[in-house]
Amino acid sequence: MSVQEYFSLVFTDYTLRTITLGTAILGIVCGMLGSFAVLRKQSLLGDAISHAALPGIVIAFLITGAKNSNTLLVGALISGLIGTFWIKGIITKTHLKSDTALGLILSLFFGFGMLLLTFVQKMPNAQQAGLDKYLFGQAATLVESDVWLMGGVMLIALVVLVVFWKEFKLQHFDADYTKSLGFNTRFLDVVMTALIVLSIVIGLQTVGVVLMSAMLLAPAAAARQWTNNLAVMIFLAAVFGAFSGIFGTAISATSNNLSTGPVIVLIAAFFVVISFIFSPGRGLLFKQIRHWKNRNDLQLHKTLYFMYEIAKTHQDISHPHAVKILNNFQGYTKNSLKSLADREYITVDGAMWSLTPKGYEKAINLYNQQDNLND
Amino acid sequence: MKEKIAIKVDDLTVAYNFKPVLWDIDLSVPEGVLMAIVGPNGAGKSTLIKAMLDIIKPIAGSVEIFGKPYKKQYKEVAYVPQKGSVDWDFPTTALDVVMMGTYGSLGWIKRPGRQQKKEALEALEKVGMLEFRSRQISQLSGGQQQRIFLARALVQKASIYIMDEPFQGVDATTEKAIINILKELRKEGKTVVVVHHDLQTVPEYFDWVTFLNVKKIATGSVKDIFNDDNLTKTYGINYKVSVLQ
Ligand SMILES: Nc1ncnc2c1ncn2[C@@H]1O[C@H](COP(=O)(O)OP(=O)(O)OP(=O)(O)O)[C@@H](O)[C@H]1O
Ligand SMILES: [Mg+2]
């Protein structure tokens, strides 16, 4: 199947439609909520929560023997929440740093989960339950009810973000100030954390415990590069997330052996790389170009100022002078002469140059200009 | 003379990880004063204001704002945090940050509207930042960021202003502009509490002062208690006020 075939089949084929819809919704949810995780610089929190969900999945299977994903995800939700509140507890009650607490819970829960998993794998009916799919995800196992669940979580997240928009923005910018205004930041914190845990849990079946936090962070980190507006950032993150889901599914569906979760995450990572290089304003490329341009301008300005010093010795500022005089001046090149002429700061006539009134004006202003910010 | 007490701190003790950083503080700030809190780095100045604002829970003692707990009085108090306490790379504009000052009176869920925007623009004008209203906050200088924080507090139209080092890293012009606004607030009968590091300017700027170094060393009017003795007790070295003044 080619990618074109995939996109023509996506609207008719039940399985493809389910998987594509599921991964797209997951991308949207992760993009929206990941934006807040990125802004709070709590990148590791998502990682800790997703790893903490693993033992819950296995224990839910051991208790109920259920194979359907919703039951197992309830287990994931519970152990994810327990892990999260232990982390918060450790941070407030002890003097451990927050990344220490996160790392501790992450490895503790994940280690315990893996231990249970290897134990369960030896049991006869465990193979069919396919518990190991929760490690790296298996989008192919998504069914319609899973997609409804994801859609429900998306709706909840959207409503909560719209309702508490002002409070969340305030709290993520300045938590102490938020408290001083009389808002209950603990409540806001619990709501946001619960949403993040939910978004992670619905992604476990598709992307898996190990890569889930990348799914949360990558679209948001990419989106941050393109805008200085929080609402736009969240919208872009949702779009990037959705596209990662759709293209990831398309690519893995058209090349039989690639598993969907890692491909989705790779696409999201691709968005990050592109954004970090090419975004205007914050991107590396434009920063470099601006740097070159500034350096170039500085060089030109120096040359212009040198010419001005020569020109002002003469009564007529546009009196021609020999190009030769400039030869000893560091930074002067044929090109810089041409650039200055292009900008109409000087005119060049054979081996002679003369300053124009515009160039004279510019040179005077160069060094008594305090406010170069917007230049 | 019977004066109203704006902030009353009673037997306040605060500890981080069991290490007390404020020890048994008693303090009354009369209404209408412009008070400096001075003390060396790590003396607990920021902690004291955070405890006043109910941001940090003390292990003992209490704080009252006009005779009631902070929870009931938060609309009376405006806070200017230390500039370095937030991430200035947050995706938002100067005007938007100043609008945050209106959130407290709006309460939960309600969005700021035209009225709130008008108030925010007035505050920006007052601190001389109107032309920067649409600037992304990361593209403001340190002094401009400080002015934005001040504007955000002014929007709150509170009775008490509590500020953590508002003069940190600002040039002489901005410092003058800020102190003029603070003196104007005092003229309107507001109470202003400022964590301040520049001892030279204490007598010029303030009429009330609290010396703090884990314990409260002294508190009272600048005229009465801003002297060698208290400076030495607070900073542990021989200070000569005569040199300062
Ligand atoms: N969140 C925290 N966790 C643990 N210790 C803290 C915390 N915040 C402050 N401290 C400690 O409490 C003491 C008082 O800190 P505080 O910030 O109140 O001092 P300060 O007087 O404001 O100092 P500065 O002049 O440097 O701003 C210091 O010893 C500091 O190390
Ligand atoms: Mg401080």
XYZ file of C-alpha atoms and ligand atoms in Angstrom:
652
model
C 0.000 0.000 0.000
C 1.309 3.441 -0.882
C 0.686 6.572 1.115
C -1.824 7.777 -1.511
C -3.730 4.538 -1.231
C -3.696 4.932 2.506
C -5.276 8.363 2.367
C -7.966 7.172 -0.043
C -8.695 4.174 2.168
C -8.757 6.116 5.425
C -12.347 7.262 4.926
C -13.734 3.861 3.944
C -11.678 1.265 5.744
C -12.952 0.740 9.292
C -9.673 -0.322 10.879
C -7.602 2.400 9.251
C -10.167 5.021 10.141
C -10.289 3.936 13.767
C -6.533 3.923 14.169
C -6.034 7.224 12.378
C -8.759 8.953 14.330
C -7.380 7.559 17.579
C -3.800 8.668 16.975
C -4.932 12.091 15.754
C -7.066 12.690 18.851
C -4.237 11.480 21.048
C -1.934 13.967 19.336
C -4.378 16.805 19.956
C -4.797 15.986 23.657
C -1.055 15.587 24.177
C -0.280 18.823 22.336
C -2.736 20.844 24.408
C -1.732 19.534 27.812
C 1.935 19.123 26.954
C 2.086 22.881 26.385
C 1.493 23.444 30.081
C 4.024 20.790 31.074
C 6.622 22.466 28.855
C 5.877 25.934 30.237
C 6.155 24.707 33.783
C 9.476 23.072 32.901
C 8.136 19.825 34.307
C 9.272 17.719 31.408
C 10.182 14.729 33.520
C 6.764 14.600 35.201
C 5.132 13.050 32.123
C 7.879 10.474 31.954
C 7.453 9.544 35.604
C 3.664 9.291 35.304
C 3.732 7.060 32.238
C 6.307 4.718 33.755
C 4.358 4.660 36.994
C 1.316 3.406 35.070
C 2.921 0.086 34.099
C 2.448 -1.857 37.367
C -1.194 -0.744 37.419
C -1.797 -2.369 34.042
C -0.304 -5.681 35.101
C -2.046 -5.697 38.478
C -5.396 -4.904 36.835
C -4.841 -7.911 34.585
C -3.887 -10.147 37.492
C -6.977 -9.169 39.463
C -9.611 -9.191 36.714
C -8.043 -11.395 34.072
C -9.540 -8.927 31.628
C -8.112 -8.495 28.159
C -10.047 -5.421 27.132
C -8.007 -2.308 27.272
C -10.396 -0.097 29.242
C -10.150 -2.239 32.372
C -6.367 -2.298 32.142
C -6.255 1.471 31.633
C -8.202 1.989 34.850
C -5.345 0.151 36.541
C -2.887 2.404 34.713
C -4.816 5.479 35.837
C -4.784 4.424 39.476
C -1.105 3.594 39.664
C -0.259 6.681 37.600
C -2.134 8.842 40.097
C -0.539 7.111 43.069
C 2.888 7.685 41.551
C 2.096 11.345 40.894
C 0.887 12.055 44.400
C 3.870 10.267 45.896
C 6.100 12.497 43.813
C 4.305 15.638 45.011
C 4.398 14.287 48.556
C 8.109 13.584 48.444
C 8.796 17.066 47.086
C 6.800 18.846 49.773
C 7.613 16.625 52.746
C 11.325 15.976 52.259
C 14.145 18.133 51.048
C 14.782 16.024 47.957
C 14.937 17.962 44.716
C 11.992 17.491 42.386
C 13.963 15.683 39.671
C 15.317 13.305 42.299
C 11.773 12.533 43.431
C 10.634 12.087 39.826
C 13.541 9.799 38.961
C 13.015 7.796 42.107
C 9.318 7.127 41.520
C 9.889 6.533 37.817
C 12.440 3.787 38.306
C 10.706 2.310 41.349
C 7.329 1.909 39.621
C 8.766 0.922 36.254
C 11.073 -1.655 37.830
C 8.199 -3.112 39.793
C 6.015 -3.131 36.656
C 8.665 -4.940 34.620
C 9.103 -7.486 37.382
C 5.369 -8.192 37.427
C 5.303 -8.301 33.636
C 7.994 -10.976 33.318
C 6.213 -12.962 36.005
C 2.826 -12.691 34.254
C 4.258 -13.535 30.822
C 4.931 -17.042 32.074
C 1.240 -17.568 32.792
C -0.751 -19.450 30.119
C -3.329 -16.838 29.130
C -1.007 -13.872 29.342
C 0.206 -14.075 25.776
C -3.235 -13.304 24.375
C -3.660 -10.327 26.663
C -0.607 -8.878 24.965
C 0.464 -6.901 27.988
C 3.846 -6.146 26.458
C 2.142 -3.938 23.898
C 1.902 -1.316 26.633
C 5.669 -0.950 26.580
C 5.942 0.484 23.075
C 2.293 0.638 22.101
C 0.413 -1.082 19.334
C -1.989 1.203 17.536
C -3.343 -1.684 15.458
C -5.194 -2.948 18.534
C -7.258 0.240 18.854
C -10.995 -0.362 18.568
C -13.891 2.034 18.337
C -14.518 2.156 22.074
C -10.906 3.222 22.630
C -11.400 6.101 20.246
C -14.576 7.160 22.044
C -12.636 7.175 25.287
C -9.923 9.344 23.733
C -12.549 11.680 22.318
C -14.137 11.974 25.749
C -10.823 12.894 27.340
C -10.201 15.451 24.591
C -13.555 17.064 25.257
C -12.968 17.189 29.011
C -9.525 18.711 28.530
C -10.867 21.297 26.116
C -13.719 22.343 28.393
C -11.494 22.563 31.475
C -8.879 24.626 29.628
C -11.492 27.033 28.306
C -13.209 27.420 31.680
C -10.032 27.929 33.728
C -8.022 29.576 30.965
C -7.184 32.741 32.877
C -6.322 30.846 36.069
C -4.045 28.348 34.316
C -2.223 31.069 32.412
C -1.676 33.059 35.591
C -0.547 30.056 37.589
C 1.937 28.873 34.982
C 3.459 32.327 34.702
C 3.615 33.233 38.393
C 2.354 30.735 40.958
C 3.145 32.809 44.069
C 1.330 35.819 42.667
C -1.640 33.594 41.829
C -1.821 32.578 45.486
C -1.526 36.174 46.632
C -4.610 37.007 44.540
C -6.590 34.474 46.546
C -6.755 31.673 43.982
C -6.488 28.100 45.179
C -3.365 26.988 43.324
C -3.530 23.536 44.842
C -6.863 22.952 43.151
C -5.504 24.192 39.822
C -2.464 22.002 40.234
C -4.538 18.908 40.956
C -6.809 19.545 37.961
C -3.906 20.061 35.548
C -2.018 17.047 36.868
C -5.115 14.880 36.622
C -5.600 15.945 33.003
C -1.993 15.127 32.193
C -2.310 11.720 33.845
C -5.484 11.057 31.823
C -3.842 12.047 28.574
C -0.927 9.752 29.314
C -3.185 6.841 30.177
C -5.156 7.064 26.936
C -1.885 7.076 25.017
C -0.401 3.967 26.600
C -2.062 1.512 24.224
C -0.948 3.476 21.163
C 2.448 4.885 22.033
C 3.416 2.911 25.126
C 4.901 3.633 28.524
C 8.410 4.306 27.301
C 7.748 6.885 24.600
C 4.627 8.505 25.981
C 6.311 11.541 27.497
C 7.895 12.394 24.147
C 4.403 12.455 22.690
C 3.414 14.892 25.409
C 6.394 17.210 25.100
C 7.463 17.187 21.453
C 4.463 18.903 19.816
C 4.452 21.571 22.542
C 8.190 22.191 22.337
C 7.882 22.558 18.560
C 4.905 24.909 18.865
C 6.697 27.192 21.354
C 9.194 28.080 18.623
C 6.630 29.630 16.302
C 4.685 31.979 18.540
C 4.735 34.247 21.567
C 1.051 33.794 22.281
C -0.078 31.083 24.670
C -3.371 30.357 22.894
C -1.670 30.102 19.521
C 1.010 27.876 21.040
C -1.571 25.437 22.363
C -3.433 25.426 19.051
C -0.232 24.777 17.103
C 0.804 22.040 19.523
C -2.550 20.346 18.971
C -2.093 20.615 15.192
C 1.451 19.224 15.339
C 0.232 16.437 17.598
C -2.609 15.542 15.237
C -0.323 15.534 12.211
C 2.206 13.363 14.033
C -0.581 10.892 14.741
C -1.963 10.881 11.201
C 1.347 10.746 9.336
C 2.809 8.286 11.804
C -0.120 5.973 11.219
C 0.084 6.479 7.448
C 3.770 5.661 7.321
C 3.556 2.628 9.536
C 0.448 1.339 7.726
C 2.165 1.623 4.358
C 5.378 -0.049 5.444
C 4.302 -3.240 7.085
C 6.917 -3.803 9.714
C 7.135 -0.402 11.361
C 5.265 -0.204 14.639
C 3.070 2.863 14.900
C 4.006 4.342 18.292
C 7.694 4.918 17.614
C 6.925 6.268 14.128
C 4.455 8.788 15.572
C 7.023 9.907 18.114
C 9.673 10.203 15.404
C 7.393 12.430 13.331
C 6.743 14.582 16.382
C 10.493 14.772 16.950
C 10.890 15.768 13.311
C 8.538 18.711 13.948
C 10.756 19.690 16.876
C 13.933 19.628 14.796
C 12.351 21.603 11.953
C 10.967 24.133 14.415
C 14.221 24.601 16.290
C 16.053 25.249 13.043
C 13.607 27.083 10.819
C 11.180 29.032 13.007
C 11.524 32.779 12.560
C 12.440 34.637 15.713
C 13.605 31.714 17.836
C 14.983 29.333 15.207
C 18.707 28.672 14.970
C 18.882 29.435 11.264
C 17.277 32.852 11.518
C 19.300 33.665 14.602
C 22.446 32.843 12.624
C 21.268 34.872 9.631
C 20.489 37.817 11.879
C 23.887 37.457 13.466
C 25.594 37.514 10.053
C 23.514 40.431 8.948
C 24.313 42.396 12.088
C 27.995 41.696 11.704
C 27.826 42.721 8.079
C 25.932 45.899 8.922
C 28.422 46.748 11.623
C 31.277 46.366 9.140
C 29.488 48.580 6.616
C 28.711 51.188 9.231
C 32.340 51.333 10.240
C 33.393 51.891 6.657
C 30.699 54.505 6.169
C 31.786 56.322 9.306
C 35.403 56.310 8.116
C 34.278 57.808 4.792
C 32.256 60.393 6.670
C 35.322 61.439 8.634
C 37.144 61.993 5.351
C 34.204 63.730 3.688
C 33.561 66.167 6.491
C 37.068 67.631 6.118
C 35.809 69.093 2.873
C 33.276 71.839 2.651
C 31.173 70.038 0.086
C 30.392 66.708 1.676
C 29.783 65.149 -1.716
C 33.198 66.103 -2.988
C 34.745 63.026 -4.706
C 37.631 61.220 -3.006
C 39.896 58.483 -4.303
C 38.957 54.901 -3.534
C 42.635 54.328 -2.825
C 42.394 56.200 0.478
C 40.209 53.434 1.795
C 42.685 50.672 1.090
C 44.348 51.032 4.447
C 41.071 50.867 6.280
C 40.388 47.559 7.904
C 37.045 46.141 6.864
C 36.927 47.876 3.517
C 36.322 45.576 0.513
C 35.070 46.019 -3.044
C 31.835 44.406 -1.900
C 31.261 46.767 0.974
C 31.764 49.680 -1.401
C 29.146 48.185 -3.680
C 26.709 47.572 -0.790
C 27.070 51.164 0.347
C 26.413 52.352 -3.213
C 23.380 50.059 -3.430
C 21.983 51.704 -0.326
C 22.618 55.105 -1.917
C 24.913 56.161 0.918
C 27.675 56.862 -1.614
C 28.110 57.133 -5.335
C 31.071 55.553 -7.088
C 32.505 56.997 -10.228
C 35.468 54.997 -11.500
C 38.237 55.297 -8.937
C 36.432 58.027 -7.018
C 33.674 57.888 -4.441
C 31.560 60.589 -2.885
C 29.202 60.637 0.046
C 25.532 61.339 -0.674
C 23.442 63.548 1.644
C 21.628 60.388 2.705
C 24.903 58.670 3.602
C 26.045 61.778 5.463
C 22.846 61.794 7.469
C 23.162 58.089 8.257
C 26.784 58.436 9.388
C 25.980 61.322 11.730
C 23.171 59.363 13.314
C 25.153 56.145 13.666
C 26.860 57.044 16.887
C 24.459 59.350 18.587
C 21.668 56.862 18.165
C 20.864 55.523 21.604
C 17.925 53.453 20.627
C 19.157 50.907 18.141
C 16.656 48.324 19.323
C 14.219 48.594 16.471
C 16.791 49.243 13.815
C -1.953 58.719 69.090
C -4.137 55.865 68.009
C -3.138 54.576 64.633
C -4.574 51.743 62.600
C -2.388 48.695 62.158
C -2.204 47.524 58.529
C -0.149 44.363 59.023
C 0.281 42.580 62.320
C 2.718 39.675 62.597
C 2.538 37.594 65.766
C 5.183 35.143 66.973
C 5.855 34.093 63.407
C 8.258 31.199 62.891
C 8.981 29.768 59.460
C 11.229 26.839 58.607
C 12.329 25.178 55.388
C 13.203 21.521 55.934
C 13.179 21.971 59.690
C 15.724 24.764 59.501
C 14.134 27.908 60.937
C 14.706 30.912 58.707
C 12.430 33.254 60.629
C 12.386 33.028 64.369
C 9.548 34.360 66.512
C 8.850 37.560 64.608
C 6.574 40.184 66.127
C 5.844 43.123 63.953
C 3.228 45.821 63.479
C 3.120 47.962 60.385
C 1.019 51.096 60.928
C -1.261 52.157 58.116
C 0.109 54.771 55.737
C 3.837 54.178 56.198
C 6.448 53.528 53.561
C 8.476 50.789 55.224
C 11.794 49.223 54.239
C 12.744 45.721 55.315
C 16.521 45.513 55.472
C 18.867 42.680 56.277
C 21.699 40.676 54.710
C 21.215 38.003 52.008
C 19.427 35.001 53.395
C 18.064 36.970 56.339
C 14.554 35.805 55.507
C 13.182 39.019 53.994
C 11.493 37.314 51.047
C 10.256 34.592 53.361
C 8.730 37.167 55.693
C 6.730 38.777 52.920
C 5.647 35.418 51.550
C 4.390 34.514 54.998
C 2.546 37.843 55.206
C 0.908 36.989 51.873
C -0.039 33.478 52.979
C 2.144 32.003 50.220
C 4.211 30.095 52.778
C 2.635 28.402 55.775
C 4.457 29.223 59.019
C 5.113 26.499 61.593
C 3.917 28.884 64.281
C 2.388 32.301 64.631
C -0.053 34.306 62.585
C -0.434 37.295 60.302
C -3.349 39.691 60.255
C -4.207 42.235 57.599
C -6.356 45.007 59.082
C -7.275 42.640 61.884
C -8.332 39.677 59.760
C -6.513 36.695 58.250
C -5.064 37.148 54.763
C -7.587 34.771 53.201
C -10.339 37.277 53.927
C -8.309 40.311 52.922
C -6.479 39.388 49.745
C -8.237 42.144 47.798
C -6.558 44.678 50.099
C -3.043 43.533 49.270
C -0.925 43.790 46.113
C 2.314 41.831 45.728
C 5.346 42.612 43.588
C 7.527 39.479 43.580
C 11.259 39.410 43.062
C 11.779 39.828 39.324
C 13.864 36.673 39.053
C 11.083 34.497 40.458
C 9.302 34.074 37.110
C 10.271 32.859 33.666
C 10.292 35.934 31.424
C 10.319 33.682 28.374
C 6.670 32.879 29.025
C 4.646 33.469 25.837
C 2.763 36.657 26.698
C 2.859 40.432 26.290
C 3.450 43.324 28.684
C -0.205 44.360 28.601
C -1.318 40.823 29.306
C 0.900 40.595 32.397
C -0.438 43.894 33.730
C -4.009 42.681 33.115
C -3.236 39.813 35.518
C -3.516 42.424 38.266
C -7.269 42.496 37.638
C -7.737 38.749 37.994
C -8.097 38.872 41.769
C -11.094 41.198 41.716
C -12.578 39.264 38.790
C -12.470 36.038 40.765
C -12.761 32.563 39.287
C -13.604 31.926 35.630
C -14.749 35.452 34.692
C -12.631 36.901 31.878
C -11.130 40.390 31.786
C -13.003 42.766 29.485
C -12.790 46.318 28.224
C -12.832 47.869 31.706
C -9.921 45.709 32.862
C -7.972 46.548 29.734
C -8.546 50.247 30.318
C -7.243 49.960 33.887
C -4.200 48.028 32.713
C -3.389 50.647 30.084
C -3.668 53.383 32.716
C -1.224 51.536 34.959
C 1.173 51.048 32.043
C 0.961 54.772 31.366
C 1.709 55.526 35.021
C 4.952 53.522 34.957
C 5.890 54.958 31.556
C 5.543 51.683 29.665
C 2.529 52.397 27.468
C 4.476 52.205 24.227
C 5.728 48.731 25.176
C 2.274 47.269 25.784
C 2.431 44.811 22.878
C 6.026 43.739 23.508
C 6.743 40.104 24.217
C 7.939 40.189 27.833
C 11.257 38.463 27.115
C 12.150 41.423 24.923
C 11.942 43.895 27.785
C 14.981 45.080 29.726
C 15.283 44.215 33.415
C 14.164 47.691 34.465
C 11.199 47.530 32.107
C 10.198 44.144 33.482
C 10.298 45.631 36.975
C 8.015 48.460 35.850
C 5.603 45.919 34.388
C 5.447 44.111 37.740
C 4.809 47.427 39.476
C 2.033 48.253 37.010
C 0.460 44.864 37.629
C 0.305 45.635 41.356
C -1.032 49.167 40.769
C -3.932 47.730 38.771
C -5.046 45.898 41.911
C -5.953 49.218 43.566
C -5.074 47.709 46.939
C -4.541 49.367 50.325
C -1.283 47.564 51.053
C 1.588 47.088 48.604
C 4.252 44.518 49.392
C 7.309 44.531 47.142
C 10.384 42.314 46.995
C 13.403 44.296 45.834
C 11.692 46.506 43.267
C 14.944 48.420 42.732
C 17.019 45.387 41.870
C 18.937 45.929 38.658
C 17.217 49.138 37.616
C 18.983 52.326 36.557
C 18.816 55.628 38.458
C 15.982 56.975 36.308
C 13.785 53.952 36.873
C 14.606 53.975 40.584
C 13.479 57.605 40.843
C 10.343 56.849 38.828
C 9.462 53.916 41.073
C 10.092 55.731 44.338
C 7.949 58.636 43.149
C 5.091 56.237 42.521
C 5.575 54.700 45.975
C 5.558 58.115 47.621
C 2.407 58.953 45.717
C 0.816 55.777 47.078
C 1.730 56.819 50.604
C 0.187 60.227 49.973
C -3.038 58.431 49.105
C -2.873 56.766 52.518
C -1.695 53.372 51.284
C 0.768 51.238 53.189
C 3.883 50.201 51.289
C 6.359 47.527 52.429
C 9.558 47.197 50.421
C 12.478 44.800 50.752
C 15.405 47.100 50.196
C 19.138 46.559 49.873
C 20.602 50.002 49.429
C 21.130 51.271 52.972
C 22.281 54.671 51.726
C 18.842 55.550 50.418
C 16.777 54.292 53.364
C 16.466 57.672 55.131
C 15.687 59.427 51.856
C 13.038 57.003 50.591
C 11.357 55.558 53.682
C 9.804 56.735 56.925
C 9.567 53.317 58.591
C 12.076 50.489 58.757
C 12.390 46.903 59.967
C 15.764 45.298 60.588
C 15.685 41.577 60.039
C 18.178 38.792 60.374
C 16.305 35.565 61.122
C 15.061 37.403 64.185
C 13.547 40.831 64.181
C 16.260 43.207 65.299
C 14.183 46.372 65.422
C 11.191 48.035 63.852
C 10.031 51.624 64.013
C 10.375 55.009 62.418
C 13.541 55.684 60.448
C 14.212 58.781 62.556
C 14.246 56.789 65.779
C 15.898 53.498 64.958
C 17.986 53.812 61.793
C 21.310 53.962 63.613
C 24.743 52.349 63.970
C 23.620 50.085 66.715
C 20.818 48.398 64.779
C 22.824 48.218 61.565
C 25.656 46.524 63.380
C 23.300 44.102 65.088
C 21.738 43.212 61.753
C 24.773 43.037 59.505
C 27.341 42.025 62.079
C 29.884 44.594 60.997
C 30.473 48.093 62.183
C 28.239 50.414 60.248
C 28.506 54.116 60.563
C 25.257 55.851 59.802
C 27.122 59.126 59.884
C 29.025 57.937 56.831
C 25.854 56.775 55.147
C 24.018 60.020 55.639
N 12.286 27.157 48.948
C 13.260 27.085 49.862
N 13.673 25.890 50.322
C 14.639 25.810 51.254
N 15.272 26.857 51.765
C 14.927 28.092 51.368
C 13.905 28.266 50.370
N 13.764 29.594 50.146
C 14.654 30.207 50.945
N 15.356 29.320 51.691
C 16.371 29.642 52.697
O 15.784 30.494 53.639
C 16.661 31.531 54.023
C 15.991 32.864 53.823
O 15.728 33.063 52.449
P 15.067 34.375 51.867
O 14.915 34.194 50.417
O 13.870 34.707 52.645
O 16.194 35.450 52.161
P 16.279 36.973 51.721
O 16.486 37.766 52.964
O 15.136 37.327 50.858
O 17.631 36.974 50.904
P 18.055 37.832 49.598
O 18.539 39.134 50.091
O 19.179 37.029 49.047
O 16.874 37.908 48.703
C 17.914 31.320 53.229
O 18.864 30.703 54.054
C 17.520 30.417 52.106
O 18.581 29.583 51.765
Mg 14.877 37.783 48.801
